[in-house]
Coordinates of C-alpha atoms and ligand atoms in Angstrom, one line a residue:
M251 CA 48.8 -90.6 24.6
K252 CA 50.2 -88.0 22.4
K253 CA 48.0 -88.1 19.7
I254 CA 44.5 -88.3 22.5
T255 CA 46.3 -85.1 23.3
L256 CA 46.2 -83.3 20.0
F257 CA 43.2 -84.9 18.9
L258 CA 41.1 -83.5 22.3
I259 CA 42.8 -79.7 21.6
S260 CA 42.1 -79.7 17.9
L261 CA 38.8 -80.7 18.7
C262 CA 38.5 -78.1 21.4
I263 CA 39.4 -75.9 18.8
C264 CA 37.2 -76.3 15.8
F265 CA 34.3 -76.4 18.9
S266 CA 35.5 -72.9 19.9
A267 CA 36.4 -70.9 16.6
D268 CA 32.2 -72.9 16.5
I269 CA 30.6 -71.0 18.7
H270 CA 32.5 -67.8 18.2
A271 CA 31.3 -68.4 14.4
Q272 CA 27.8 -69.0 15.3
G273 CA 28.1 -66.9 18.2
K274 CA 28.5 -63.5 15.2
R275 CA 26.7 -65.4 12.0
S276 CA 23.4 -64.9 10.4
S277 CA 22.8 -66.9 7.6
I278 CA 22.0 -65.0 4.9
P279 CA 22.3 -67.2 2.1
L280 CA 25.5 -66.4 -0.3
K281 CA 26.6 -67.8 -3.4
H282 CA 29.7 -65.3 -3.1
G283 CA 30.1 -65.0 0.7
A284 CA 33.7 -66.3 2.9
H285 CA 35.2 -69.6 2.0
R286 CA 35.7 -71.2 5.0
I287 CA 34.4 -70.1 9.0
G288 CA 37.7 -70.2 11.2
K289 CA 41.4 -69.8 10.6
R290 CA 43.6 -71.3 8.0
T291 CA 45.6 -74.7 9.5
D292 CA 48.7 -75.8 6.3
P293 CA 51.9 -75.1 6.1
E294 CA 52.1 -71.9 4.8
M295 CA 49.3 -69.5 6.3
Q296 CA 50.5 -70.7 10.0
R297 CA 54.7 -69.9 8.3
W298 CA 52.5 -66.4 7.5
R299 CA 51.9 -66.2 11.0
E300 CA 54.7 -67.1 12.7
H301 CA 56.6 -63.9 10.8
G302 CA 56.0 -61.7 14.0
L303 CA 57.2 -58.9 12.0
G304 CA 56.7 -57.1 8.5
Q305 CA 57.8 -54.4 5.9
F306 CA 56.1 -52.6 3.5
I307 CA 57.2 -50.9 0.5
H308 CA 55.1 -48.4 -1.2
W309 CA 57.0 -47.1 -4.8
G310 CA 56.5 -45.8 -7.9
L311 CA 56.2 -42.6 -9.7
Y312 CA 54.8 -40.8 -7.0
S313 CA 58.5 -40.8 -5.7
I314 CA 59.4 -38.2 -8.0
P315 CA 57.2 -35.5 -7.2
G316 CA 57.7 -36.5 -3.6
G317 CA 54.5 -34.5 -2.3
F318 CA 55.0 -31.6 -4.4
W319 CA 53.2 -30.3 -7.4
K320 CA 55.2 -27.4 -9.0
G321 CA 56.6 -26.0 -5.2
Q322 CA 52.8 -26.9 -3.5
Y323 CA 53.3 -28.8 -0.4
Y324 CA 50.5 -31.9 -1.6
D325 CA 49.1 -32.6 2.7
Y326 CA 47.1 -35.9 2.0
A327 CA 49.0 -39.3 0.9
A328 CA 52.0 -39.1 -1.3
E329 CA 50.9 -42.2 -3.3
Q330 CA 47.8 -40.1 -4.6
I331 CA 48.7 -36.6 -5.5
R332 CA 47.5 -37.9 -8.9
S333 CA 44.2 -37.5 -7.8
W334 CA 45.2 -33.7 -6.1
D335 CA 43.2 -30.8 -8.5
L336 CA 46.5 -29.2 -9.3
V337 CA 48.3 -32.3 -11.4
P338 CA 46.8 -32.7 -14.3
N339 CA 47.0 -36.6 -15.2
E340 CA 48.7 -36.8 -18.5
E341 CA 51.6 -34.5 -16.6
Y342 CA 51.3 -36.9 -14.2
D343 CA 51.7 -40.5 -16.3
N344 CA 54.6 -38.9 -18.5
L345 CA 56.6 -39.6 -15.5
C346 CA 57.2 -42.4 -16.8
N347 CA 59.6 -41.1 -19.1
E348 CA 61.4 -39.7 -15.3
F349 CA 61.9 -43.0 -13.7
N350 CA 65.2 -44.1 -13.2
P351 CA 66.1 -44.7 -9.7
T352 CA 69.9 -45.5 -10.8
A353 CA 70.8 -45.5 -7.2
F354 CA 68.7 -48.3 -6.2
D355 CA 70.1 -51.9 -5.1
A356 CA 67.0 -54.2 -4.2
R357 CA 70.2 -56.5 -2.0
K358 CA 70.4 -53.7 -0.2
W359 CA 67.3 -53.1 0.7
A360 CA 66.6 -56.8 2.0
R361 CA 69.9 -56.5 3.6
Q362 CA 68.0 -53.6 5.5
A363 CA 64.9 -55.2 5.6
K364 CA 66.9 -58.1 6.8
E365 CA 68.7 -56.2 9.6
M366 CA 65.5 -55.1 11.1
G367 CA 63.9 -59.0 11.7
A368 CA 61.4 -58.0 8.5
R369 CA 60.2 -61.8 8.2
Y370 CA 57.8 -60.4 4.9
L371 CA 57.8 -57.9 2.6
I372 CA 54.1 -56.4 0.3
F373 CA 55.8 -54.9 -2.4
T374 CA 53.2 -52.2 -4.4
T375 CA 53.1 -53.9 -8.0
K376 CA 50.7 -51.3 -9.0
H377 CA 49.1 -48.9 -7.0
H378 CA 46.2 -45.9 -8.1
D379 CA 48.1 -44.8 -9.8
G380 CA 48.1 -47.1 -12.2
F381 CA 52.1 -47.9 -13.0
C382 CA 53.2 -51.0 -13.3
M383 CA 56.5 -52.3 -11.9
W384 CA 56.3 -54.5 -13.2
P385 CA 57.1 -55.1 -17.6
S386 CA 53.2 -56.1 -17.7
K387 CA 52.3 -57.1 -20.9
Y388 CA 49.1 -56.3 -21.4
T389 CA 49.8 -51.7 -20.8
D390 CA 52.3 -49.5 -21.3
F391 CA 52.3 -47.9 -19.1
T392 CA 55.0 -50.4 -16.8
I393 CA 58.6 -49.7 -15.5
A394 CA 60.1 -51.0 -19.2
N395 CA 58.5 -47.7 -21.4
S396 CA 60.6 -45.9 -18.4
P397 CA 64.7 -44.6 -18.7
Y398 CA 65.4 -47.4 -16.8
K399 CA 64.1 -50.3 -17.9
K400 CA 64.3 -53.4 -16.1
D401 CA 62.3 -55.2 -13.8
I402 CA 61.7 -54.0 -10.4
V403 CA 59.7 -56.0 -8.9
K404 CA 61.9 -59.3 -10.0
Q405 CA 64.7 -57.7 -8.1
V406 CA 63.0 -57.6 -5.2
V407 CA 61.4 -60.6 -4.9
D408 CA 64.9 -62.1 -6.1
A409 CA 66.7 -60.2 -2.9
Y410 CA 64.6 -60.5 -0.4
N411 CA 63.2 -64.4 -1.0
R412 CA 67.8 -64.7 -1.1
E413 CA 67.8 -63.6 2.0
G414 CA 64.9 -65.6 3.4
I415 CA 62.1 -62.7 3.8
D416 CA 59.0 -63.5 1.9
V417 CA 57.0 -61.3 -0.3
I418 CA 53.5 -60.4 -0.7
L419 CA 52.9 -58.4 -3.8
Y420 CA 50.1 -54.7 -3.5
F421 CA 47.9 -55.5 -6.8
S422 CA 45.0 -52.5 -6.5
I423 CA 42.6 -52.9 -8.5
M424 CA 41.3 -49.2 -8.7
D425 CA 43.2 -48.0 -11.6
W426 CA 43.4 -44.0 -12.8
H427 CA 45.2 -44.7 -15.8
H428 CA 43.8 -47.5 -18.0
P429 CA 41.2 -46.0 -19.8
D430 CA 38.8 -48.9 -19.4
F431 CA 38.8 -48.4 -15.4
R432 CA 35.1 -47.1 -13.9
G433 CA 34.7 -46.1 -10.6
S434 CA 31.1 -46.5 -11.8
I435 CA 29.1 -48.0 -14.5
N436 CA 25.9 -45.4 -15.4
N437 CA 25.4 -46.8 -19.3
P438 CA 26.2 -49.2 -21.7
E439 CA 29.4 -47.9 -22.6
D440 CA 30.8 -47.5 -18.9
S441 CA 30.0 -51.5 -18.7
L442 CA 31.6 -52.8 -21.9
A443 CA 34.5 -50.7 -20.0
N444 CA 34.1 -52.7 -17.4
E445 CA 34.2 -55.5 -18.8
R446 CA 37.0 -54.9 -21.0
F447 CA 39.1 -53.8 -17.6
K448 CA 38.1 -57.0 -15.5
Q449 CA 40.0 -59.5 -18.4
F450 CA 43.0 -56.3 -18.1
T451 CA 43.2 -57.6 -13.8
R452 CA 42.6 -60.7 -14.3
N453 CA 45.5 -60.8 -16.3
Q454 CA 48.2 -58.0 -15.3
L455 CA 46.8 -61.0 -11.5
L456 CA 47.4 -63.8 -13.6
E457 CA 50.5 -62.3 -15.0
L458 CA 52.2 -61.7 -11.8
V459 CA 51.3 -65.3 -9.6
T460 CA 52.7 -67.1 -13.1
N461 CA 55.8 -64.5 -13.4
Y462 CA 56.6 -64.6 -9.4
P463 CA 56.0 -67.9 -8.9
T464 CA 57.5 -67.6 -5.3
L465 CA 55.5 -65.1 -4.3
K466 CA 53.1 -66.0 -1.2
G467 CA 50.1 -63.7 -1.6
L468 CA 48.9 -61.3 -3.0
W469 CA 47.5 -57.9 -1.0
F470 CA 44.9 -56.3 -2.7
D471 CA 43.7 -52.5 -2.4
G472 CA 41.6 -50.0 -4.3
T473 CA 38.6 -52.1 -3.6
W474 CA 36.0 -49.9 -2.4
H475 CA 34.4 -48.7 -5.7
A476 CA 30.5 -49.3 -6.6
A477 CA 31.5 -50.4 -9.9
W478 CA 34.3 -53.3 -8.4
K479 CA 31.4 -53.6 -5.3
Q480 CA 29.0 -55.2 -8.4
E481 CA 31.4 -57.7 -9.1
A482 CA 31.2 -60.7 -6.8
E483 CA 31.3 -63.4 -9.2
F484 CA 34.4 -61.9 -11.0
A485 CA 36.2 -61.6 -7.9
D486 CA 35.0 -65.3 -7.0
N487 CA 35.4 -66.7 -9.5
L488 CA 39.2 -64.7 -9.6
E489 CA 40.3 -65.6 -6.8
K490 CA 39.8 -69.5 -7.4
E491 CA 41.4 -69.3 -10.3
L492 CA 43.8 -68.0 -8.9
R493 CA 44.3 -70.2 -6.4
I494 CA 44.0 -73.1 -8.9
L495 CA 47.4 -72.1 -10.0
K496 CA 49.1 -71.1 -6.8
P497 CA 46.8 -73.4 -3.9
D498 CA 48.5 -72.0 -0.8
L499 CA 48.8 -68.3 -1.9
I500 CA 47.8 -65.8 1.3
I501 CA 44.9 -63.6 -0.3
G502 CA 43.8 -60.4 2.2
S503 CA 40.2 -59.4 3.4
R504 CA 40.3 -56.6 1.0
F505 CA 39.8 -58.6 -2.0
R506 CA 36.4 -59.5 -2.7
P507 CA 32.6 -58.3 -2.5
D508 CA 29.8 -61.0 -1.3
D509 CA 26.9 -60.7 -3.4
Y510 CA 25.6 -57.6 -1.9
G511 CA 28.4 -55.7 -1.9
K512 CA 29.8 -56.3 1.5
R513 CA 33.6 -56.4 2.2
G514 CA 35.9 -57.4 4.1
T515 CA 33.2 -60.0 6.0
D516 CA 30.8 -61.0 4.4
S517 CA 26.9 -60.5 4.9
N518 CA 27.0 -63.1 7.6
G519 CA 30.2 -61.5 9.7
D520 CA 32.4 -64.0 8.1
L521 CA 35.8 -62.8 6.5
M522 CA 35.6 -63.4 3.2
G523 CA 39.9 -64.1 2.6
D524 CA 42.7 -65.6 4.8
Y525 CA 43.3 -63.1 7.1
E526 CA 41.8 -59.3 8.9
Q527 CA 43.1 -56.1 6.1
G528 CA 41.2 -54.4 8.5
W529 CA 43.9 -52.6 11.0
E530 CA 45.3 -50.5 9.0
R531 CA 47.2 -47.5 11.1
D532 CA 45.4 -49.5 13.9
L533 CA 45.8 -51.2 16.6
P534 CA 43.6 -54.1 18.5
N535 CA 42.7 -53.0 21.8
S536 CA 41.4 -56.4 23.1
K537 CA 41.5 -59.6 21.4
E538 CA 37.2 -59.3 21.8
E539 CA 37.4 -56.6 18.4
L540 CA 39.4 -60.0 16.1
Y541 CA 37.0 -61.4 16.0
G542 CA 39.5 -65.0 16.1
N543 CA 41.2 -64.5 12.2
D544 CA 44.7 -63.4 12.0
W545 CA 44.9 -60.0 10.8
D546 CA 48.4 -57.6 10.4
C547 CA 47.8 -54.2 10.7
V548 CA 50.0 -52.4 8.1
M549 CA 51.4 -48.8 9.9
T550 CA 53.0 -45.8 8.5
I551 CA 56.3 -44.1 10.2
P552 CA 54.7 -40.8 9.8
E553 CA 50.4 -40.5 10.4
N554 CA 49.8 -40.9 6.7
Q555 CA 52.3 -41.0 4.6
W556 CA 53.2 -44.5 2.2
G557 CA 54.9 -43.4 -0.9
Y558 CA 58.1 -41.0 -0.6
H559 CA 56.8 -37.6 0.8
S560 CA 59.9 -35.7 1.4
E561 CA 58.4 -33.1 3.6
W562 CA 56.5 -35.5 6.2
K563 CA 54.6 -32.9 8.9
G564 CA 52.8 -34.3 11.9
Y565 CA 53.9 -36.6 14.4
V566 CA 56.6 -38.8 13.3
K567 CA 56.7 -42.0 15.4
T568 CA 59.9 -43.4 17.0
A569 CA 61.2 -46.8 16.7
Y570 CA 60.4 -47.6 20.2
D571 CA 56.6 -45.9 19.8
L572 CA 57.1 -49.1 16.9
I573 CA 58.5 -51.5 18.8
E574 CA 55.7 -51.6 21.0
M575 CA 53.2 -51.6 18.0
L576 CA 54.7 -54.9 16.9
V577 CA 54.8 -56.8 21.1
K578 CA 51.3 -55.7 21.1
S579 CA 50.2 -56.6 17.4
V580 CA 52.5 -59.7 18.9
S581 CA 50.6 -60.6 22.2
M582 CA 47.4 -60.0 20.1
D583 CA 48.2 -62.6 17.6
G584 CA 49.1 -60.8 14.7
N585 CA 51.5 -59.8 12.1
F586 CA 53.1 -55.8 12.4
V587 CA 54.2 -54.5 8.9
L588 CA 55.8 -50.9 9.1
N589 CA 56.3 -49.4 5.6
F590 CA 59.7 -47.7 3.7
G591 CA 58.5 -45.0 1.0
P592 CA 61.8 -44.5 -1.0
D593 CA 62.8 -41.9 -3.0
S594 CA 62.9 -41.4 -6.7
K595 CA 66.6 -42.7 -7.0
G596 CA 65.6 -46.0 -4.7
N597 CA 66.7 -44.5 -1.5
I598 CA 65.4 -45.8 1.5
R599 CA 65.0 -42.1 3.4
P600 CA 67.8 -41.8 6.2
E601 CA 65.4 -41.5 9.3
E602 CA 63.7 -45.0 7.9
T603 CA 67.1 -47.0 7.5
R604 CA 67.6 -45.4 11.5
I605 CA 64.4 -46.2 12.4
A606 CA 65.1 -49.7 10.9
G607 CA 68.1 -50.1 12.5
E608 CA 67.2 -49.4 16.0
I609 CA 64.4 -52.1 15.6
G610 CA 67.0 -54.7 14.3
K611 CA 69.1 -53.9 17.6
W612 CA 65.8 -54.1 19.8
M613 CA 65.3 -57.4 17.4
K614 CA 68.3 -59.6 17.7
T615 CA 68.4 -59.0 22.1
N616 CA 65.0 -60.0 21.8
N617 CA 62.8 -61.6 18.5
E618 CA 62.8 -64.6 20.8
A619 CA 60.1 -63.1 22.3
I620 CA 58.9 -62.0 18.7
Y621 CA 59.1 -65.1 16.0
A622 CA 56.2 -67.8 16.2
C623 CA 54.8 -65.8 19.4
T624 CA 51.3 -66.3 20.5
A625 CA 48.7 -64.5 23.4
S626 CA 48.9 -65.3 26.2
E627 CA 45.3 -65.9 28.5
L628 CA 48.3 -64.3 31.7
K629 CA 47.2 -60.0 31.4
P630 CA 49.4 -57.9 31.3
Q631 CA 49.4 -55.5 34.8
G632 CA 50.8 -51.9 33.0
W633 CA 54.2 -52.5 32.5
G634 CA 53.9 -54.1 28.8
Y635 CA 52.8 -56.9 26.9
F636 CA 53.1 -60.7 27.2
T637 CA 53.9 -63.3 24.3
Q638 CA 54.5 -66.6 24.6
K639 CA 56.3 -70.2 22.7
E640 CA 56.2 -73.8 24.1
N641 CA 57.6 -73.4 27.5
K642 CA 57.7 -69.8 27.6
L643 CA 56.0 -66.8 28.6
Y644 CA 57.5 -63.1 27.3
L645 CA 57.0 -60.0 29.4
T646 CA 58.1 -57.0 27.5
V647 CA 58.4 -54.5 29.9
F648 CA 58.0 -50.8 28.2
N649 CA 56.4 -49.2 31.8
R650 CA 59.3 -50.1 34.5
P651 CA 57.6 -50.3 37.9
I652 CA 59.0 -47.3 40.0
N653 CA 59.1 -50.4 43.2
N654 CA 61.4 -52.5 39.9
R655 CA 57.9 -55.2 40.3
V656 CA 56.8 -56.9 37.4
K657 CA 54.1 -58.5 38.7
F658 CA 50.9 -61.3 37.2
E659 CA 48.4 -63.5 38.6
V660 CA 48.2 -66.6 37.4
P661 CA 45.4 -68.1 37.4
K662 CA 44.4 -71.2 39.5
G663 CA 45.8 -74.4 39.3
T664 CA 47.1 -73.5 35.9
I665 CA 50.7 -73.1 34.5
K666 CA 53.9 -73.6 36.9
I667 CA 56.9 -71.3 37.1
R668 CA 60.4 -72.7 36.7
K669 CA 62.3 -69.9 36.7
A670 CA 62.6 -66.7 35.5
Y671 CA 65.1 -64.7 33.8
L672 CA 66.5 -61.5 31.4
L673 CA 66.3 -62.3 27.8
A674 CA 69.4 -60.1 27.5
D675 CA 72.1 -61.6 29.7
K676 CA 70.1 -65.3 30.9
R677 CA 70.0 -63.2 34.3
E678 CA 68.3 -65.0 37.1
M679 CA 65.2 -63.5 38.2
D680 CA 63.6 -63.2 42.2
I681 CA 60.2 -64.1 42.2
I682 CA 58.7 -63.1 44.8
D683 CA 55.2 -64.7 45.8
G684 CA 52.5 -61.8 46.5
G685 CA 50.1 -64.6 48.2
R686 CA 46.5 -65.2 46.3
N687 CA 43.8 -63.0 45.7
K688 CA 40.2 -64.0 46.3
K689 CA 39.6 -65.6 43.1
D690 CA 42.3 -67.5 44.7
D691 CA 44.6 -67.5 42.0
L692 CA 48.4 -66.7 42.6
L693 CA 49.7 -63.7 42.7
Y694 CA 53.9 -63.4 41.3
Q695 CA 56.3 -60.7 41.3
I696 CA 59.6 -60.1 39.0
A697 CA 62.1 -58.5 40.5
I698 CA 64.2 -56.5 38.2
P699 CA 68.0 -56.4 39.2
K700 CA 68.9 -52.4 40.3
G701 CA 72.2 -52.2 38.1
F702 CA 69.6 -53.3 35.1
T703 CA 68.9 -49.8 33.7
P704 CA 68.7 -50.4 29.8
D705 CA 67.4 -48.1 26.9
Q706 CA 65.5 -50.2 24.9
P707 CA 62.2 -52.0 26.5
F708 CA 63.1 -55.8 27.6
V709 CA 62.0 -59.1 28.2
I710 CA 61.9 -61.1 31.1
V711 CA 61.4 -64.6 30.2
I712 CA 59.3 -66.9 32.4
E713 CA 60.1 -70.1 31.6
L714 CA 57.2 -73.1 32.9
E715 CA 57.6 -77.3 34.3
D716 CA 57.2 -78.6 30.7
N717 CA 55.0 -81.5 32.8
R718 CA 53.7 -84.1 30.2
N719 CA 51.2 -85.2 31.6
D720 CA 49.7 -81.6 32.8
K721 CA 50.0 -80.5 29.1
N722 CA 46.5 -80.2 28.1
Q723 CA 45.6 -78.2 31.8
Y724 CA 48.8 -76.2 30.5
Q725 CA 47.4 -76.1 26.7
Q726 CA 43.9 -74.7 28.1
A727 CA 45.2 -72.5 29.9
L728 CA 47.5 -70.8 27.2
T729 CA 45.8 -70.8 24.4
Ligands
JFZ911 C1 44.8 -47.6 1.0 C2 45.8 -46.6 -0.8 O1 44.9 -45.3 -0.7 C3 47.0 -45.7 0.0 O2 47.6 -44.8 -0.9 C4 47.3 -46.6 0.6 O3 48.2 -48.3 -0.9 C5 47.6 -47.8 1.7 C6 48.3 -49.1 1.8 O4 46.0 -48.6 1.6 O5 44.8 -46.5 2.0 C7 43.4 -47.5 2.8 C8 42.7 -48.6 2.2 C9 42.0 -48.7 3.3 C10 41.8 -48.2 4.4 C11 42.4 -46.8 4.7 C12 42.7 -46.4 4.2 N1 40.8 -48.5 5.3 O6 40.1 -49.4 4.8 O7 41.0 -47.8 6.4

């Protein structure tokens, strides 16, 4: 019986994935387009999907200038200061001789990430400036030639893994330091240099996957330049090669171009990679914008600073803002990844530490509404977001209704409610029958106890009847 139900469910899932894909597909023949239509179904990808919250860390030589060059304020993202007209490349590259993060303690970072509730980390091994945080054999521009000398990537991977946190390595294809890097190919000499650069890129990626065998995936960046957009075949072969080394490697949609230089989604509209990487400092507002793909949102605390900038300008998000983004992401089947930019000594700045603590405090009480949760078909009504797991619905309330009643509608003949309670203290809550609407959907109101005045968003749990015979119907209502 159970097997038949499962079979029916998977049939529905396959079928809906097909309809979805057909809805947006054209049929241009591609040699190097998407490898798959629909989501990956293996355990590693499922594990990634269940993380809910991640941490991003941008760390490199750029943390030394920290957004200032000879007293001048750099108004753009601090990790890109090398590209500023005021900054002579050679002087920037000489920062390698200064990089000595004596306060760096990977275990401290990892403990903080764990306390915050992060289940995965994305760490910059090499940003656009080309400086390698691991002792790459293929260039001298690495941590091995800094006064610090020790392999930072290894320390980070080991410390985070020890805390049970998965690590994904960030890698910029674009490399402003390497003499063979070309943004575009304009003559035969460029072509030759580009061929050498491709081999360098391949060597470094194979090196990373080999050196750090517990890595879960690669987060690619710097793939928008004209030269790379012409490398559909090379990139496709390289991805295949990386997957042979590590079959369940997770690679986002910002790596390969297709045969026509199209990135992210191929010329037929299908996602190239295991998840959508386009939600950068941005969140979708509806599931329709997601085309059924896996996705994560990477977010900065200030407006647009990834690497350390000693003076944040503009609006700085609060823990409240970030928790709302986290819940909103999970309510649409996405992960939320919060960025940190440590300083040149290896300290996480106090503002970030405070926010990590506040998020961690919230997660401690409420993580049940985040980890391994998925979207719900029920429509939130202004008070916040629904997430769900097994026979539980979670309502995370950000906007407390003035009458202390949280409303929602249950489509006719779908779920049956057993009880409602506050996640914070398990206190049972009254469920008020609000009648039916014109479509015969059931209307409910849950009463927030008067004396309950938390200073953070809170979660109401709705436990559903787990009627096995109704499982199929229940699944249809919720998936
Ligand atoms: C890139 C980098 O240039 C930046 O320094 C940082 O590392 C960030 C995480 O990634 O910036 C991007 C890349 C892509 C988009 C926006 C900023 N995008 O697709 O909108």
